[in-house]
């Protein structure tokens, strides 16, 4: 079975095997692995140990997003979030429920964020200290230009948090070139092609030092993780870490290196996306994002207009043919999403398109055009 979902992704057998060993997280031998993975991630993000730290947090992407919001925004602190889609809305909810004051910037969801709109919204409200940007909006498949957005945030003297959960490992991240970024957050199980249960933030040390004590949560305080894991402690995790998942991530990072780094991985994902995108059009389906703006992570397809269309039925038919896709959509209009990330190639995407063609026949869908509103 190939997972064509936006995480957890299809992984290599060696990565899964690395999780199959017993490890003692408090043993001294584990500390080298624990620190080694942090170093590798810091370098991947373009960070230097003098200015940035890679901070692990057990759990999923929501957890690390919440930790970044709590750590870098004081209670009541205001963050502007361009409303790219479902994941931007999740950032807003995480901030609100943590007692921060998020401001959702309504934008068109079928085109990339306009940096000028971010600049205007920040200029209009000097009480907003941060912009929260979803790098790759997994609900739609669009990618944000974090260089251009970062430049306007920097120009206005504001700070930025980047949700790179479905980006890191493929899309470029260079924290050294972005002094406005307090933290970039991500998990092990998307473009890094590791296993789920582990998240990281690449955070600025000066901002961590300035943010001590404001998280309002011990579990989700990156400043506390920084002091325990990097400075004060002896390299020991704060609480029990997912040691096996860290070991698997270390193996996954070997494969990322072997592939030639994020640039080459991005090229493979782009080839996956291109094969999928063109193939879906060839079999008569309608896509959500224009080809010029389509990102390499996930492709969003409009539901066929046929009355026989049924997402779960389609997912089940496709599963019988060896491909698993998401069984929910994150857009206001119905559709389905296909992930282009993970240990898969354009050859797999060709197979997936052929299987989708057959699965539509299986469930009796003849009219593959888009439903008119
Ligand atoms: C997957 C994802 C998350 C986090 O999802 P979890 O289910 O909490 O791991 C956050 N943001 C984006 C953009 C994502 O793609």
JSON list of C-alpha atoms in Angstrom, two decimals, residues 57-234:
[
{"chain": "A", "resi": 57, "resn": "UNK", "atom": "CA", "xyz": [9.04, 18.25, 21.28]},
{"chain": "A", "resi": 58, "resn": "UNK", "atom": "CA", "xyz": [7.33, 14.87, 21.36]},
{"chain": "A", "resi": 59, "resn": "UNK", "atom": "CA", "xyz": [4.03, 14.90, 19.50]},
{"chain": "A", "resi": 60, "resn": "UNK", "atom": "CA", "xyz": [2.45, 16.24, 16.34]},
{"chain": "A", "resi": 61, "resn": "UNK", "atom": "CA", "xyz": [2.49, 19.43, 14.32]},
{"chain": "A", "resi": 62, "resn": "UNK", "atom": "CA", "xyz": [-0.25, 21.12, 16.31]},
{"chain": "A", "resi": 63, "resn": "UNK", "atom": "CA", "xyz": [1.82, 20.70, 19.48]},
{"chain": "A", "resi": 64, "resn": "UNK", "atom": "CA", "xyz": [4.89, 22.42, 18.09]},
{"chain": "A", "resi": 65, "resn": "UNK", "atom": "CA", "xyz": [2.78, 25.21, 16.56]},
{"chain": "A", "resi": 66, "resn": "UNK", "atom": "CA", "xyz": [1.15, 25.78, 19.95]},
{"chain": "A", "resi": 67, "resn": "UNK", "atom": "CA", "xyz": [4.55, 25.74, 21.64]},
{"chain": "A", "resi": 68, "resn": "UNK", "atom": "CA", "xyz": [5.87, 28.41, 19.26]},
{"chain": "A", "resi": 69, "resn": "UNK", "atom": "CA", "xyz": [2.78, 30.61, 19.72]},
{"chain": "A", "resi": 70, "resn": "UNK", "atom": "CA", "xyz": [2.94, 30.32, 23.51]},
{"chain": "A", "resi": 71, "resn": "UNK", "atom": "CA", "xyz": [6.68, 30.83, 23.73]},
{"chain": "A", "resi": 72, "resn": "UNK", "atom": "CA", "xyz": [7.07, 33.87, 21.48]},
{"chain": "A", "resi": 73, "resn": "UNK", "atom": "CA", "xyz": [3.78, 35.69, 22.03]},
{"chain": "A", "resi": 74, "resn": "UNK", "atom": "CA", "xyz": [2.93, 36.95, 25.50]},
{"chain": "A", "resi": 75, "resn": "UNK", "atom": "CA", "xyz": [-0.58, 36.32, 26.82]},
{"chain": "A", "resi": 76, "resn": "UNK", "atom": "CA", "xyz": [-2.86, 38.61, 24.80]},
{"chain": "A", "resi": 77, "resn": "UNK", "atom": "CA", "xyz": [-0.12, 39.04, 22.17]},
{"chain": "A", "resi": 78, "resn": "UNK", "atom": "CA", "xyz": [-1.31, 39.68, 18.65]},
{"chain": "A", "resi": 79, "resn": "UNK", "atom": "CA", "xyz": [-0.42, 37.69, 15.54]},
{"chain": "A", "resi": 80, "resn": "UNK", "atom": "CA", "xyz": [-1.59, 38.27, 11.97]},
{"chain": "A", "resi": 81, "resn": "UNK", "atom": "CA", "xyz": [-2.37, 35.02, 10.14]},
{"chain": "A", "resi": 82, "resn": "UNK", "atom": "CA", "xyz": [-3.07, 35.18, 6.40]},
{"chain": "A", "resi": 83, "resn": "UNK", "atom": "CA", "xyz": [-6.04, 32.83, 5.89]},
{"chain": "A", "resi": 84, "resn": "UNK", "atom": "CA", "xyz": [-4.56, 30.46, 3.34]},
{"chain": "A", "resi": 85, "resn": "UNK", "atom": "CA", "xyz": [-6.82, 27.60, 4.40]},
{"chain": "A", "resi": 86, "resn": "UNK", "atom": "CA", "xyz": [-7.51, 25.01, 7.06]},
{"chain": "A", "resi": 87, "resn": "UNK", "atom": "CA", "xyz": [-4.03, 25.04, 8.57]},
{"chain": "A", "resi": 88, "resn": "UNK", "atom": "CA", "xyz": [-3.99, 28.82, 8.93]},
{"chain": "A", "resi": 89, "resn": "UNK", "atom": "CA", "xyz": [-7.34, 28.49, 10.72]},
{"chain": "A", "resi": 90, "resn": "UNK", "atom": "CA", "xyz": [-5.78, 25.92, 13.01]},
{"chain": "A", "resi": 91, "resn": "UNK", "atom": "CA", "xyz": [-2.99, 28.34, 13.89]},
{"chain": "A", "resi": 92, "resn": "UNK", "atom": "CA", "xyz": [-5.62, 30.94, 14.73]},
{"chain": "A", "resi": 93, "resn": "UNK", "atom": "CA", "xyz": [-7.47, 28.52, 16.98]},
{"chain": "A", "resi": 94, "resn": "UNK", "atom": "CA", "xyz": [-4.29, 27.36, 18.73]},
{"chain": "A", "resi": 95, "resn": "UNK", "atom": "CA", "xyz": [-3.38, 31.00, 19.42]},
{"chain": "A", "resi": 96, "resn": "UNK", "atom": "CA", "xyz": [-6.85, 31.94, 20.65]},
{"chain": "A", "resi": 97, "resn": "UNK", "atom": "CA", "xyz": [-7.18, 28.95, 22.96]},
{"chain": "A", "resi": 98, "resn": "UNK", "atom": "CA", "xyz": [-3.72, 29.72, 24.36]},
{"chain": "A", "resi": 99, "resn": "UNK", "atom": "CA", "xyz": [-5.01, 33.17, 25.34]},
{"chain": "A", "resi": 100, "resn": "UNK", "atom": "CA", "xyz": [-3.27, 35.04, 22.53]},
{"chain": "A", "resi": 101, "resn": "UNK", "atom": "CA", "xyz": [-5.10, 37.39, 20.17]},
{"chain": "A", "resi": 102, "resn": "UNK", "atom": "CA", "xyz": [-4.87, 36.17, 16.57]},
{"chain": "A", "resi": 103, "resn": "UNK", "atom": "CA", "xyz": [-6.04, 38.30, 13.65]},
{"chain": "A", "resi": 104, "resn": "UNK", "atom": "CA", "xyz": [-7.14, 36.34, 10.59]},
{"chain": "A", "resi": 105, "resn": "UNK", "atom": "CA", "xyz": [-6.35, 38.16, 7.34]},
{"chain": "A", "resi": 106, "resn": "UNK", "atom": "CA", "xyz": [-8.97, 37.10, 4.78]},
{"chain": "A", "resi": 107, "resn": "UNK", "atom": "CA", "xyz": [-7.36, 36.38, 1.41]},
{"chain": "A", "resi": 108, "resn": "UNK", "atom": "CA", "xyz": [-8.19, 34.46, -1.77]},
{"chain": "A", "resi": 109, "resn": "UNK", "atom": "CA", "xyz": [-7.41, 30.80, -1.18]},
{"chain": "A", "resi": 110, "resn": "UNK", "atom": "CA", "xyz": [-6.71, 29.85, -4.77]},
{"chain": "A", "resi": 111, "resn": "UNK", "atom": "CA", "xyz": [-3.65, 32.07, -5.16]},
{"chain": "A", "resi": 112, "resn": "UNK", "atom": "CA", "xyz": [-0.51, 32.67, -3.10]},
{"chain": "A", "resi": 113, "resn": "UNK", "atom": "CA", "xyz": [-0.40, 35.22, -0.25]},
{"chain": "A", "resi": 114, "resn": "UNK", "atom": "CA", "xyz": [0.18, 38.75, -1.56]},
{"chain": "A", "resi": 115, "resn": "UNK", "atom": "CA", "xyz": [3.05, 40.20, 0.52]},
{"chain": "A", "resi": 116, "resn": "UNK", "atom": "CA", "xyz": [1.59, 43.69, -0.03]},
{"chain": "A", "resi": 117, "resn": "UNK", "atom": "CA", "xyz": [-1.60, 42.61, 1.73]},
{"chain": "A", "resi": 118, "resn": "UNK", "atom": "CA", "xyz": [0.46, 41.46, 4.72]},
{"chain": "A", "resi": 119, "resn": "UNK", "atom": "CA", "xyz": [2.39, 44.73, 4.68]},
{"chain": "A", "resi": 120, "resn": "UNK", "atom": "CA", "xyz": [-0.85, 46.75, 4.61]},
{"chain": "A", "resi": 121, "resn": "UNK", "atom": "CA", "xyz": [-2.44, 44.77, 7.44]},
{"chain": "A", "resi": 122, "resn": "UNK", "atom": "CA", "xyz": [0.65, 45.17, 9.62]},
{"chain": "A", "resi": 123, "resn": "UNK", "atom": "CA", "xyz": [0.95, 48.87, 8.82]},
{"chain": "A", "resi": 124, "resn": "UNK", "atom": "CA", "xyz": [-2.69, 49.38, 9.75]},
{"chain": "A", "resi": 125, "resn": "UNK", "atom": "CA", "xyz": [-2.28, 47.84, 13.20]},
{"chain": "A", "resi": 126, "resn": "UNK", "atom": "CA", "xyz": [0.93, 48.52, 15.12]},
{"chain": "A", "resi": 127, "resn": "UNK", "atom": "CA", "xyz": [-0.27, 46.37, 18.05]},
{"chain": "A", "resi": 128, "resn": "UNK", "atom": "CA", "xyz": [0.30, 43.24, 15.96]},
{"chain": "A", "resi": 129, "resn": "UNK", "atom": "CA", "xyz": [3.79, 41.97, 16.83]},
{"chain": "A", "resi": 130, "resn": "UNK", "atom": "CA", "xyz": [3.93, 38.83, 14.70]},
{"chain": "A", "resi": 131, "resn": "UNK", "atom": "CA", "xyz": [2.91, 37.30, 11.39]},
{"chain": "A", "resi": 132, "resn": "UNK", "atom": "CA", "xyz": [2.11, 33.59, 11.40]},
{"chain": "A", "resi": 133, "resn": "UNK", "atom": "CA", "xyz": [2.71, 32.03, 8.00]},
{"chain": "A", "resi": 134, "resn": "UNK", "atom": "CA", "xyz": [1.79, 28.53, 6.82]},
{"chain": "A", "resi": 135, "resn": "UNK", "atom": "CA", "xyz": [4.60, 27.80, 4.40]},
{"chain": "A", "resi": 136, "resn": "UNK", "atom": "CA", "xyz": [2.82, 25.06, 2.48]},
{"chain": "A", "resi": 137, "resn": "UNK", "atom": "CA", "xyz": [-0.95, 25.21, 3.04]},
{"chain": "A", "resi": 138, "resn": "UNK", "atom": "CA", "xyz": [-1.82, 21.54, 3.13]},
{"chain": "A", "resi": 139, "resn": "UNK", "atom": "CA", "xyz": [-5.53, 22.26, 2.72]},
{"chain": "A", "resi": 140, "resn": "UNK", "atom": "CA", "xyz": [-5.08, 23.75, -0.76]},
{"chain": "A", "resi": 141, "resn": "UNK", "atom": "CA", "xyz": [-1.62, 22.84, -2.08]},
{"chain": "A", "resi": 142, "resn": "UNK", "atom": "CA", "xyz": [-0.40, 26.46, -2.34]},
{"chain": "A", "resi": 143, "resn": "UNK", "atom": "CA", "xyz": [3.04, 27.52, -1.15]},
{"chain": "A", "resi": 144, "resn": "UNK", "atom": "CA", "xyz": [3.83, 30.90, 0.43]},
{"chain": "A", "resi": 145, "resn": "UNK", "atom": "CA", "xyz": [6.78, 33.02, -0.67]},
{"chain": "A", "resi": 146, "resn": "UNK", "atom": "CA", "xyz": [8.37, 33.31, 2.77]},
{"chain": "A", "resi": 147, "resn": "UNK", "atom": "CA", "xyz": [11.28, 35.37, 1.40]},
{"chain": "A", "resi": 148, "resn": "UNK", "atom": "CA", "xyz": [8.97, 38.10, 0.11]},
{"chain": "A", "resi": 149, "resn": "UNK", "atom": "CA", "xyz": [6.65, 37.96, 3.13]},
{"chain": "A", "resi": 150, "resn": "UNK", "atom": "CA", "xyz": [9.61, 37.89, 5.51]},
{"chain": "A", "resi": 151, "resn": "UNK", "atom": "CA", "xyz": [11.00, 41.01, 3.85]},
{"chain": "A", "resi": 152, "resn": "UNK", "atom": "CA", "xyz": [7.82, 43.03, 4.50]},
{"chain": "A", "resi": 153, "resn": "UNK", "atom": "CA", "xyz": [7.58, 41.72, 8.07]},
{"chain": "A", "resi": 154, "resn": "UNK", "atom": "CA", "xyz": [11.21, 42.68, 8.66]},
{"chain": "A", "resi": 155, "resn": "UNK", "atom": "CA", "xyz": [10.75, 46.10, 7.07]},
{"chain": "A", "resi": 156, "resn": "UNK", "atom": "CA", "xyz": [8.01, 46.85, 9.58]},
{"chain": "A", "resi": 157, "resn": "UNK", "atom": "CA", "xyz": [10.03, 45.63, 12.53]},
{"chain": "A", "resi": 158, "resn": "UNK", "atom": "CA", "xyz": [7.67, 42.74, 13.28]},
{"chain": "A", "resi": 159, "resn": "UNK", "atom": "CA", "xyz": [8.45, 39.07, 13.98]},
{"chain": "A", "resi": 160, "resn": "UNK", "atom": "CA", "xyz": [7.44, 35.91, 12.13]},
{"chain": "A", "resi": 161, "resn": "UNK", "atom": "CA", "xyz": [6.51, 32.33, 12.99]},
{"chain": "A", "resi": 162, "resn": "UNK", "atom": "CA", "xyz": [6.59, 29.80, 10.17]},
{"chain": "A", "resi": 163, "resn": "UNK", "atom": "CA", "xyz": [4.53, 26.60, 10.14]},
{"chain": "A", "resi": 164, "resn": "UNK", "atom": "CA", "xyz": [6.77, 24.54, 7.89]},
{"chain": "A", "resi": 165, "resn": "UNK", "atom": "CA", "xyz": [5.21, 21.23, 8.91]},
{"chain": "A", "resi": 166, "resn": "UNK", "atom": "CA", "xyz": [4.52, 20.16, 5.32]},
{"chain": "A", "resi": 167, "resn": "UNK", "atom": "CA", "xyz": [7.53, 22.00, 3.89]},
{"chain": "A", "resi": 168, "resn": "UNK", "atom": "CA", "xyz": [10.69, 21.34, 5.88]},
{"chain": "A", "resi": 169, "resn": "UNK", "atom": "CA", "xyz": [13.05, 18.90, 4.20]},
{"chain": "A", "resi": 170, "resn": "UNK", "atom": "CA", "xyz": [12.00, 19.92, 0.68]},
{"chain": "A", "resi": 171, "resn": "UNK", "atom": "CA", "xyz": [11.09, 23.61, 0.41]},
{"chain": "A", "resi": 172, "resn": "UNK", "atom": "CA", "xyz": [14.03, 25.93, 1.16]},
{"chain": "A", "resi": 173, "resn": "UNK", "atom": "CA", "xyz": [14.52, 27.21, 4.70]},
{"chain": "A", "resi": 174, "resn": "UNK", "atom": "CA", "xyz": [17.41, 29.48, 5.62]},
{"chain": "A", "resi": 175, "resn": "UNK", "atom": "CA", "xyz": [16.94, 31.01, 9.05]},
{"chain": "A", "resi": 176, "resn": "UNK", "atom": "CA", "xyz": [20.23, 32.92, 8.80]},
{"chain": "A", "resi": 177, "resn": "UNK", "atom": "CA", "xyz": [18.72, 34.99, 5.98]},
{"chain": "A", "resi": 178, "resn": "UNK", "atom": "CA", "xyz": [15.58, 35.68, 8.05]},
{"chain": "A", "resi": 179, "resn": "UNK", "atom": "CA", "xyz": [16.37, 37.48, 11.29]},
{"chain": "A", "resi": 180, "resn": "UNK", "atom": "CA", "xyz": [12.65, 38.29, 11.59]},
{"chain": "A", "resi": 181, "resn": "UNK", "atom": "CA", "xyz": [11.82, 34.61, 12.13]},
{"chain": "A", "resi": 182, "resn": "UNK", "atom": "CA", "xyz": [11.48, 33.61, 15.79]},
{"chain": "A", "resi": 183, "resn": "UNK", "atom": "CA", "xyz": [10.83, 29.98, 14.93]},
{"chain": "A", "resi": 184, "resn": "UNK", "atom": "CA", "xyz": [10.28, 27.57, 12.07]},
{"chain": "A", "resi": 185, "resn": "UNK", "atom": "CA", "xyz": [8.39, 24.46, 13.16]},
{"chain": "A", "resi": 186, "resn": "UNK", "atom": "CA", "xyz": [7.96, 21.03, 11.57]},
{"chain": "A", "resi": 187, "resn": "UNK", "atom": "CA", "xyz": [7.54, 17.32, 12.24]},
{"chain": "A", "resi": 188, "resn": "UNK", "atom": "CA", "xyz": [9.50, 14.19, 11.35]},
{"chain": "A", "resi": 189, "resn": "UNK", "atom": "CA", "xyz": [6.78, 12.53, 9.30]},
{"chain": "A", "resi": 190, "resn": "UNK", "atom": "CA", "xyz": [6.27, 14.73, 6.25]},
{"chain": "A", "resi": 191, "resn": "UNK", "atom": "CA", "xyz": [9.03, 15.88, 3.85]},
{"chain": "A", "resi": 192, "resn": "UNK", "atom": "CA", "xyz": [11.73, 14.50, 6.17]},
{"chain": "A", "resi": 193, "resn": "UNK", "atom": "CA", "xyz": [10.18, 11.06, 5.48]},
{"chain": "A", "resi": 194, "resn": "UNK", "atom": "CA", "xyz": [10.48, 9.90, 9.08]},
{"chain": "A", "resi": 195, "resn": "UNK", "atom": "CA", "xyz": [7.83, 8.49, 11.40]},
{"chain": "A", "resi": 196, "resn": "UNK", "atom": "CA", "xyz": [5.10, 10.39, 13.31]},
{"chain": "A", "resi": 197, "resn": "UNK", "atom": "CA", "xyz": [5.29, 11.41, 16.97]},
{"chain": "A", "resi": 198, "resn": "UNK", "atom": "CA", "xyz": [8.12, 13.93, 16.91]},
{"chain": "A", "resi": 199, "resn": "UNK", "atom": "CA", "xyz": [8.28, 17.68, 16.23]},
{"chain": "A", "resi": 200, "resn": "UNK", "atom": "CA", "xyz": [11.02, 20.31, 16.20]},
{"chain": "A", "resi": 201, "resn": "UNK", "atom": "CA", "xyz": [11.37, 24.07, 16.27]},
{"chain": "A", "resi": 202, "resn": "UNK", "atom": "CA", "xyz": [14.38, 25.90, 14.89]},
{"chain": "A", "resi": 203, "resn": "UNK", "atom": "CA", "xyz": [14.34, 28.98, 17.11]},
{"chain": "A", "resi": 204, "resn": "UNK", "atom": "CA", "xyz": [16.41, 32.10, 17.63]},
{"chain": "A", "resi": 205, "resn": "UNK", "atom": "CA", "xyz": [18.39, 31.95, 20.85]},
{"chain": "A", "resi": 206, "resn": "UNK", "atom": "CA", "xyz": [18.08, 35.70, 21.59]},
{"chain": "A", "resi": 207, "resn": "UNK", "atom": "CA", "xyz": [14.31, 35.44, 21.27]},
{"chain": "A", "resi": 208, "resn": "UNK", "atom": "CA", "xyz": [14.21, 32.33, 23.47]},
{"chain": "A", "resi": 209, "resn": "UNK", "atom": "CA", "xyz": [16.19, 34.21, 26.13]},
{"chain": "A", "resi": 210, "resn": "UNK", "atom": "CA", "xyz": [13.77, 37.12, 25.89]},
{"chain": "A", "resi": 211, "resn": "UNK", "atom": "CA", "xyz": [10.73, 34.85, 26.18]},
{"chain": "A", "resi": 212, "resn": "UNK", "atom": "CA", "xyz": [11.45, 33.00, 29.42]},
{"chain": "A", "resi": 213, "resn": "UNK", "atom": "CA", "xyz": [8.38, 32.42, 31.54]},
{"chain": "A", "resi": 214, "resn": "UNK", "atom": "CA", "xyz": [5.61, 33.59, 29.24]},
{"chain": "A", "resi": 215, "resn": "UNK", "atom": "CA", "xyz": [4.42, 30.31, 27.71]},
{"chain": "A", "resi": 216, "resn": "UNK", "atom": "CA", "xyz": [1.94, 29.59, 30.48]},
{"chain": "A", "resi": 217, "resn": "UNK", "atom": "CA", "xyz": [2.62, 25.89, 29.95]},
{"chain": "A", "resi": 218, "resn": "UNK", "atom": "CA", "xyz": [5.54, 23.79, 31.07]},
{"chain": "A", "resi": 219, "resn": "UNK", "atom": "CA", "xyz": [4.95, 21.14, 28.41]},
{"chain": "A", "resi": 220, "resn": "UNK", "atom": "CA", "xyz": [4.80, 23.64, 25.53]},
{"chain": "A", "resi": 221, "resn": "UNK", "atom": "CA", "xyz": [7.54, 26.07, 26.55]},
{"chain": "A", "resi": 222, "resn": "UNK", "atom": "CA", "xyz": [10.35, 26.18, 23.99]},
{"chain": "A", "resi": 223, "resn": "UNK", "atom": "CA", "xyz": [12.42, 28.45, 26.26]},
{"chain": "A", "resi": 224, "resn": "UNK", "atom": "CA", "xyz": [12.30, 25.75, 28.92]},
{"chain": "A", "resi": 225, "resn": "UNK", "atom": "CA", "xyz": [13.24, 23.06, 26.41]},
{"chain": "A", "resi": 226, "resn": "UNK", "atom": "CA", "xyz": [16.14, 25.25, 25.32]},
{"chain": "A", "resi": 227, "resn": "UNK", "atom": "CA", "xyz": [17.44, 25.64, 28.86]},
{"chain": "A", "resi": 228, "resn": "UNK", "atom": "CA", "xyz": [17.02, 22.00, 29.79]},
{"chain": "A", "resi": 229, "resn": "UNK", "atom": "CA", "xyz": [18.22, 20.37, 26.60]},
{"chain": "A", "resi": 230, "resn": "UNK", "atom": "CA", "xyz": [20.80, 22.81, 25.27]},
{"chain": "A", "resi": 231, "resn": "UNK", "atom": "CA", "xyz": [22.23, 25.06, 27.96]},
{"chain": "A", "resi": 232, "resn": "UNK", "atom": "CA", "xyz": [21.55, 24.05, 31.54]},
{"chain": "A", "resi": 233, "resn": "UNK", "atom": "CA", "xyz": [21.09, 20.35, 31.25]},
{"chain": "A", "resi": 234, "resn": "UNK", "atom": "CA", "xyz": [23.60, 17.68, 30.44]}
]
